[in-house]
């Protein structure tokens, strides 16, 4: 039994009406850990457990850490999540609700991650949030479910942080005979590490992350995501933080589901009817979700 669930696939009548093209939603916001991340991380955790792992270690105070915590609780494996001092009380509370041991260490993610690495013993497994072939394999199940249902989109809109979701979705398209279906890769200004890689012709490290979409805040995308840009049709779109926030609010009104601005970036591509969508008549949006924002936070950030 996989740790993720098969999520609903529904048409968004409001998006279809406002864009003039049928638009479908893959609702991974409904995953038990609040985001798609449990697909890949759940798959990797099960594989590590089968190989004898006795403890899972993560350095993510976001949705990746929540997915590891959920997987560990379900599999009966202890989980340690090391997070920096900047981590919100809400994130720590959510991790503890999943029975993870939360260690607060260092002023930045780099310091927390270095400490997490130093804890790793022989029988531990470290779960990377996006750069691991097992993670991509697990994320690919999202596309398996869509093809199994008989639905065939002509474009897929998704958000890119470190590029794990995109690598998994494209792997899924290829293993289901959808290797020509374009992907529209949404990022926010200030977290656009995939866009920067496309511009530079190689992966590059952003100096600072300035976007409020914290779940997109990988300074460098994984090489796998960049490799796919050479072999698969991908269009990179960058939206503003404001657009992502407004999209979250509108989505809550339209579908009664609260998602993070990281997911709002993809929703904004559709709500703003971006020119990149023009050629398509059956769009699939990966509603990747995210559990770390409240509606109050989103409204406060929107006011600026
Ligand atoms: C992690 C995450 C992303 C980005 O996924 P990557 O695999 O890092 O590209 C987008 N949205 C949400 C809600 C996330 O948790």
mmCIF file of N, CA and C in Angstrom, residues 4 29 72 82-84 90 116 139 193 237 243 253 263 285:
data_model
loop_
_atom_site.group_PDB
_atom_site.id
_atom_site.type_symbol
_atom_site.label_atom_id
_atom_site.label_comp_id
_atom_site.label_asym_id
_atom_site.label_seq_id
_atom_site.Cartn_x
_atom_site.Cartn_y
_atom_site.Cartn_z
ATOM 1 N N UNK A 4 0.741 7.605 -0.385
ATOM 2 C CA UNK A 4 -0.066 8.697 -0.957
ATOM 3 C C UNK A 4 -1.435 8.147 -1.335
ATOM 4 N N UNK A 29 -3.487 18.822 -3.439
ATOM 5 C CA UNK A 29 -3.658 19.509 -2.152
ATOM 6 C C UNK A 29 -4.388 18.598 -1.161
ATOM 7 N N UNK A 72 6.975 8.530 8.159
ATOM 8 C CA UNK A 72 7.574 7.857 9.310
ATOM 9 C C UNK A 72 6.514 7.377 10.293
ATOM 10 N N UNK A 82 15.423 18.649 11.258
ATOM 11 C CA UNK A 82 16.227 19.769 11.751
ATOM 12 C C UNK A 82 15.830 21.011 10.967
ATOM 13 N N UNK A 83 15.406 22.043 11.676
ATOM 14 C CA UNK A 83 14.956 23.273 11.005
ATOM 15 C C UNK A 83 15.697 24.486 11.576
ATOM 16 N N UNK A 84 15.873 25.529 10.771
ATOM 17 C CA UNK A 84 16.535 26.740 11.281
ATOM 18 C C UNK A 84 15.617 27.549 12.199
ATOM 19 N N UNK A 90 3.956 27.546 13.386
ATOM 20 C CA UNK A 90 2.967 26.699 12.717
ATOM 21 C C UNK A 90 3.631 25.468 12.102
ATOM 22 N N UNK A 116 21.864 18.446 10.267
ATOM 23 C CA UNK A 116 21.119 17.218 9.950
ATOM 24 C C UNK A 116 22.061 16.174 9.344
ATOM 25 N N UNK A 139 6.731 10.738 -7.673
ATOM 26 C CA UNK A 139 5.898 11.839 -8.183
ATOM 27 C C UNK A 139 5.212 11.454 -9.495
ATOM 28 N N UNK A 193 14.626 29.837 -10.196
ATOM 29 C CA UNK A 193 15.918 29.179 -10.471
ATOM 30 C C UNK A 193 15.869 28.335 -11.749
ATOM 31 N N UNK A 237 7.406 30.088 -17.208
ATOM 32 C CA UNK A 237 6.624 31.311 -16.974
ATOM 33 C C UNK A 237 6.922 31.801 -15.561
ATOM 34 N N UNK A 243 0.524 38.126 -7.936
ATOM 35 C CA UNK A 243 -0.326 37.266 -8.773
ATOM 36 C C UNK A 243 -0.566 35.924 -8.099
ATOM 37 N N UNK A 253 -12.064 30.859 -3.127
ATOM 38 C CA UNK A 253 -13.457 31.190 -3.446
ATOM 39 C C UNK A 253 -14.060 30.199 -4.440
ATOM 40 N N UNK A 263 1.869 27.059 -4.974
ATOM 41 C CA UNK A 263 0.872 26.458 -5.859
ATOM 42 C C UNK A 263 0.129 27.555 -6.609
ATOM 43 N N UNK A 285 -3.956 21.310 -14.642
ATOM 44 C CA UNK A 285 -3.192 22.050 -13.646
ATOM 45 C C UNK A 285 -2.905 21.126 -12.465
#
